[in-house]
Amino acid sequence: MNFRHRKKRNLEISITPMIDVVFLLLIFFMVTTTFNKNTALQITLPESGSKELVPRKLLVLSIDSTSQYYLNEQPLVDNKLSTLTRSLASVFKDKEQALVINADALAPYQAVVNALDIAGRVGFVQITFATQQAAEK
């Protein structure tokens, strides 16, 4: 008589394909869903009696080809980043104030990137770059 124990196979269910399908469905629904921004309050804003806009004073930060910084056409004492940080912090008033970076075409990229980084750290939110139109041929 043969009384050997037969090894029972352990049955396993692989859930990896099911997880893949669930993630694909999740991604599909996230991509195809539209979100509506509804406000709870209906607010009617007051109208202004004057049609004139209040002019904002723009700050102009210029950078020449030798990495020298100018704030409103006044040269800074030196071109150290700490000097630029102190100068921008001293003229910064609020987040509505705009800063225009006017960089020479031959100015090193690192000088422009440093100026942009420092302006962001000081608190400027509205930062633009001044350009000129290309001459038509």
PDB file of C-alpha atoms in Angstrom:
ATOM      1  CA  MET A   1       0.000   0.000   0.000  1.00  0.00           C
ATOM      2  CA  ASN A   2       1.132   3.411  -0.855  1.00  0.00           C
ATOM      3  CA  PHE A   3       0.378   5.762   2.044  1.00  0.00           C
ATOM      4  CA  ARG A   4       2.601   8.615   1.042  1.00  0.00           C
ATOM      5  CA  HIS A   5       1.296  12.013   1.734  1.00  0.00           C
ATOM      6  CA  ARG A   6       0.829  13.903  -1.382  1.00  0.00           C
ATOM      7  CA  LYS A   7       1.934  17.452  -1.167  1.00  0.00           C
ATOM      8  CA  LYS A   8      -0.970  19.759  -1.496  1.00  0.00           C
ATOM      9  CA  ARG A   9      -0.504  22.646  -3.811  1.00  0.00           C
ATOM     10  CA  ASN A  10      -0.942  25.987  -2.180  1.00  0.00           C
ATOM     11  CA  LEU A  11      -3.392  27.893  -4.239  1.00  0.00           C
ATOM     12  CA  GLU A  12      -2.547  31.546  -4.599  1.00  0.00           C
ATOM     13  CA  ILE A  13      -4.438  34.279  -6.257  1.00  0.00           C
ATOM     14  CA  SER A  14      -2.257  36.901  -7.828  1.00  0.00           C
ATOM     15  CA  ILE A  15      -3.764  40.308  -7.173  1.00  0.00           C
ATOM     16  CA  THR A  16      -1.172  42.256  -9.158  1.00  0.00           C
ATOM     17  CA  PRO A  17      -3.295  42.428 -12.334  1.00  0.00           C
ATOM     18  CA  MET A  18      -6.288  43.520 -10.280  1.00  0.00           C
ATOM     19  CA  ILE A  19      -4.255  46.318  -8.682  1.00  0.00           C
ATOM     20  CA  ASP A  20      -3.102  47.412 -12.147  1.00  0.00           C
ATOM     21  CA  VAL A  21      -6.691  47.582 -13.362  1.00  0.00           C
ATOM     22  CA  VAL A  22      -7.775  49.550 -10.289  1.00  0.00           C
ATOM     23  CA  PHE A  23      -4.986  52.088 -10.789  1.00  0.00           C
ATOM     24  CA  LEU A  24      -5.818  52.438 -14.474  1.00  0.00           C
ATOM     25  CA  LEU A  25      -9.451  53.080 -13.590  1.00  0.00           C
ATOM     26  CA  LEU A  26      -8.394  55.587 -10.953  1.00  0.00           C
ATOM     27  CA  ILE A  27      -6.195  57.447 -13.432  1.00  0.00           C
ATOM     28  CA  PHE A  28      -8.962  57.374 -16.040  1.00  0.00           C
ATOM     29  CA  PHE A  29     -11.491  58.896 -13.656  1.00  0.00           C
ATOM     30  CA  MET A  30      -9.023  61.500 -12.415  1.00  0.00           C
ATOM     31  CA  VAL A  31      -8.237  62.614 -15.960  1.00  0.00           C
ATOM     32  CA  THR A  32     -11.812  62.685 -17.231  1.00  0.00           C
ATOM     33  CA  THR A  33     -13.394  64.334 -14.206  1.00  0.00           C
ATOM     34  CA  THR A  34     -14.221  68.013 -14.490  1.00  0.00           C
ATOM     35  CA  PHE A  35     -14.117  70.189 -11.445  1.00  0.00           C
ATOM     36  CA  ASN A  36     -16.432  73.136 -10.960  1.00  0.00           C
ATOM     37  CA  LYS A  37     -15.429  75.928  -8.688  1.00  0.00           C
ATOM     38  CA  ASN A  38     -18.624  76.960  -6.973  1.00  0.00           C
ATOM     39  CA  THR A  39     -18.632  79.673  -4.407  1.00  0.00           C
ATOM     40  CA  ALA A  40     -21.001  79.538  -1.504  1.00  0.00           C
ATOM     41  CA  LEU A  41     -21.562  83.286  -1.441  1.00  0.00           C
ATOM     42  CA  GLN A  42     -22.780  85.424  -4.300  1.00  0.00           C
ATOM     43  CA  ILE A  43     -21.019  88.737  -3.884  1.00  0.00           C
ATOM     44  CA  THR A  44     -21.689  91.851  -5.918  1.00  0.00           C
ATOM     45  CA  LEU A  45     -18.611  94.019  -5.839  1.00  0.00           C
ATOM     46  CA  PRO A  46     -18.984  97.793  -5.593  1.00  0.00           C
ATOM     47  CA  GLU A  47     -18.258  99.941  -8.600  1.00  0.00           C
ATOM     48  CA  SER A  48     -15.684 102.677  -8.617  1.00  0.00           C
ATOM     49  CA  GLY A  49     -16.654 106.265  -9.352  1.00  0.00           C
ATOM     50  CA  SER A  50     -13.340 107.068 -11.014  1.00  0.00           C
ATOM     51  CA  LYS A  51     -12.237 105.490 -14.241  1.00  0.00           C
ATOM     52  CA  GLU A  52      -8.557 106.173 -13.658  1.00  0.00           C
ATOM     53  CA  LEU A  53      -6.257 103.429 -12.556  1.00  0.00           C
ATOM     54  CA  VAL A  54      -3.870 104.194  -9.764  1.00  0.00           C
ATOM     55  CA  PRO A  55      -0.434 104.124 -11.352  1.00  0.00           C
ATOM     56  CA  ARG A  56       1.973 101.742  -9.718  1.00  0.00           C
ATOM     57  CA  LYS A  57       5.598 102.602  -9.380  1.00  0.00           C
ATOM     58  CA  LEU A  58       7.635  99.955 -11.099  1.00  0.00           C
ATOM     59  CA  LEU A  59      10.989  98.953  -9.757  1.00  0.00           C
ATOM     60  CA  VAL A  60      13.519  98.329 -12.496  1.00  0.00           C
ATOM     61  CA  LEU A  61      16.465  96.053 -11.807  1.00  0.00           C
ATOM     62  CA  SER A  62      19.003  96.327 -14.619  1.00  0.00           C
ATOM     63  CA  ILE A  63      21.914  93.972 -15.193  1.00  0.00           C
ATOM     64  CA  ASP A  64      24.688  94.943 -17.589  1.00  0.00           C
ATOM     65  CA  SER A  65      27.108  92.713 -19.462  1.00  0.00           C
ATOM     66  CA  THR A  66      29.610  92.791 -16.566  1.00  0.00           C
ATOM     67  CA  SER A  67      27.020  91.527 -14.009  1.00  0.00           C
ATOM     68  CA  GLN A  68      26.727  94.984 -12.422  1.00  0.00           C
ATOM     69  CA  TYR A  69      23.294  95.546 -10.863  1.00  0.00           C
ATOM     70  CA  TYR A  70      21.362  98.819 -11.115  1.00  0.00           C
ATOM     71  CA  LEU A  71      18.201  99.509  -9.121  1.00  0.00           C
ATOM     72  CA  ASN A  72      16.108 102.244 -10.767  1.00  0.00           C
ATOM     73  CA  GLU A  73      19.175 103.263 -12.794  1.00  0.00           C
ATOM     74  CA  GLN A  74      21.286 103.715  -9.640  1.00  0.00           C
ATOM     75  CA  PRO A  75      24.309 101.392  -9.543  1.00  0.00           C
ATOM     76  CA  LEU A  76      24.687  99.232  -6.471  1.00  0.00           C
ATOM     77  CA  VAL A  77      27.876  99.541  -4.443  1.00  0.00           C
ATOM     78  CA  ASP A  78      29.124  96.159  -5.608  1.00  0.00           C
ATOM     79  CA  ASN A  79      27.727  93.148  -7.406  1.00  0.00           C
ATOM     80  CA  LYS A  80      27.598  90.863  -4.371  1.00  0.00           C
ATOM     81  CA  LEU A  81      24.374  88.963  -3.822  1.00  0.00           C
ATOM     82  CA  SER A  82      24.091  90.202  -0.235  1.00  0.00           C
ATOM     83  CA  THR A  83      24.105  93.804  -1.484  1.00  0.00           C
ATOM     84  CA  LEU A  84      21.392  93.000  -4.012  1.00  0.00           C
ATOM     85  CA  THR A  85      19.320  91.286  -1.312  1.00  0.00           C
ATOM     86  CA  ARG A  86      19.578  94.271   1.048  1.00  0.00           C
ATOM     87  CA  SER A  87      18.742  96.738  -1.736  1.00  0.00           C
ATOM     88  CA  LEU A  88      15.662  94.834  -2.912  1.00  0.00           C
ATOM     89  CA  ALA A  89      14.481  94.288   0.666  1.00  0.00           C
ATOM     90  CA  SER A  90      14.773  98.001   1.424  1.00  0.00           C
ATOM     91  CA  VAL A  91      12.517  99.026  -1.492  1.00  0.00           C
ATOM     92  CA  PHE A  92      10.020  96.164  -1.168  1.00  0.00           C
ATOM     93  CA  LYS A  93       6.659  97.445   0.090  1.00  0.00           C
ATOM     94  CA  ASP A  94       3.978  94.859  -0.640  1.00  0.00           C
ATOM     95  CA  LYS A  95       3.242  91.881  -2.862  1.00  0.00           C
ATOM     96  CA  GLU A  96       1.401  94.070  -5.380  1.00  0.00           C
ATOM     97  CA  GLN A  97       4.612  95.853  -6.273  1.00  0.00           C
ATOM     98  CA  ALA A  98       6.013  94.810  -9.643  1.00  0.00           C
ATOM     99  CA  LEU A  99       9.671  94.287 -10.454  1.00  0.00           C
ATOM    100  CA  VAL A 100      11.008  94.546 -14.000  1.00  0.00           C
ATOM    101  CA  ILE A 101      14.308  92.801 -14.672  1.00  0.00           C
ATOM    102  CA  ASN A 102      16.093  94.487 -17.546  1.00  0.00           C
ATOM    103  CA  ALA A 103      19.092  92.334 -18.446  1.00  0.00           C
ATOM    104  CA  ASP A 104      21.619  93.050 -21.155  1.00  0.00           C
ATOM    105  CA  ALA A 105      21.710  90.465 -23.937  1.00  0.00           C
ATOM    106  CA  LEU A 106      25.330  89.736 -23.028  1.00  0.00           C
ATOM    107  CA  ALA A 107      24.714  89.524 -19.277  1.00  0.00           C
ATOM    108  CA  PRO A 108      25.684  86.160 -17.783  1.00  0.00           C
ATOM    109  CA  TYR A 109      22.710  83.876 -17.210  1.00  0.00           C
ATOM    110  CA  GLN A 110      23.795  83.231 -13.635  1.00  0.00           C
ATOM    111  CA  ALA A 111      23.486  86.939 -12.785  1.00  0.00           C
ATOM    112  CA  VAL A 112      19.916  86.971 -14.107  1.00  0.00           C
ATOM    113  CA  VAL A 113      19.010  83.739 -12.290  1.00  0.00           C
ATOM    114  CA  ASN A 114      20.495  85.086  -9.045  1.00  0.00           C
ATOM    115  CA  ALA A 115      18.483  88.306  -9.382  1.00  0.00           C
ATOM    116  CA  LEU A 116      15.273  86.358 -10.039  1.00  0.00           C
ATOM    117  CA  ASP A 117      15.923  84.052  -7.080  1.00  0.00           C
ATOM    118  CA  ILE A 118      16.662  86.913  -4.684  1.00  0.00           C
ATOM    119  CA  ALA A 119      13.594  88.856  -5.833  1.00  0.00           C
ATOM    120  CA  GLY A 120      11.433  85.823  -5.121  1.00  0.00           C
ATOM    121  CA  ARG A 121      12.978  85.339  -1.688  1.00  0.00           C
ATOM    122  CA  VAL A 122      12.463  89.001  -0.795  1.00  0.00           C
ATOM    123  CA  GLY A 123       8.768  88.640  -1.582  1.00  0.00           C
ATOM    124  CA  PHE A 124       8.207  89.961  -5.095  1.00  0.00           C
ATOM    125  CA  VAL A 125       5.412  88.064  -6.820  1.00  0.00           C
ATOM    126  CA  GLN A 126       4.994  90.129  -9.985  1.00  0.00           C
ATOM    127  CA  ILE A 127       8.320  89.834 -11.779  1.00  0.00           C
ATOM    128  CA  THR A 128       8.655  90.521 -15.492  1.00  0.00           C
ATOM    129  CA  PHE A 129      11.530  90.648 -17.942  1.00  0.00           C
ATOM    130  CA  ALA A 130      11.974  93.627 -20.232  1.00  0.00           C
ATOM    131  CA  THR A 131      12.620  92.797 -23.876  1.00  0.00           C
ATOM    132  CA  GLN A 132      12.756  94.702 -27.097  1.00  0.00           C
ATOM    133  CA  GLN A 133      11.207  93.781 -30.401  1.00  0.00           C
ATOM    134  CA  ALA A 134      13.494  92.203 -32.924  1.00  0.00           C
ATOM    135  CA  ALA A 135      14.226  94.405 -35.909  1.00  0.00           C
ATOM    136  CA  GLU A 136      12.443  93.157 -38.996  1.00  0.00           C
ATOM    137  CA  LYS A 137      14.595  92.358 -41.990  1.00  0.00           C
TER     138      LYS A 137
END
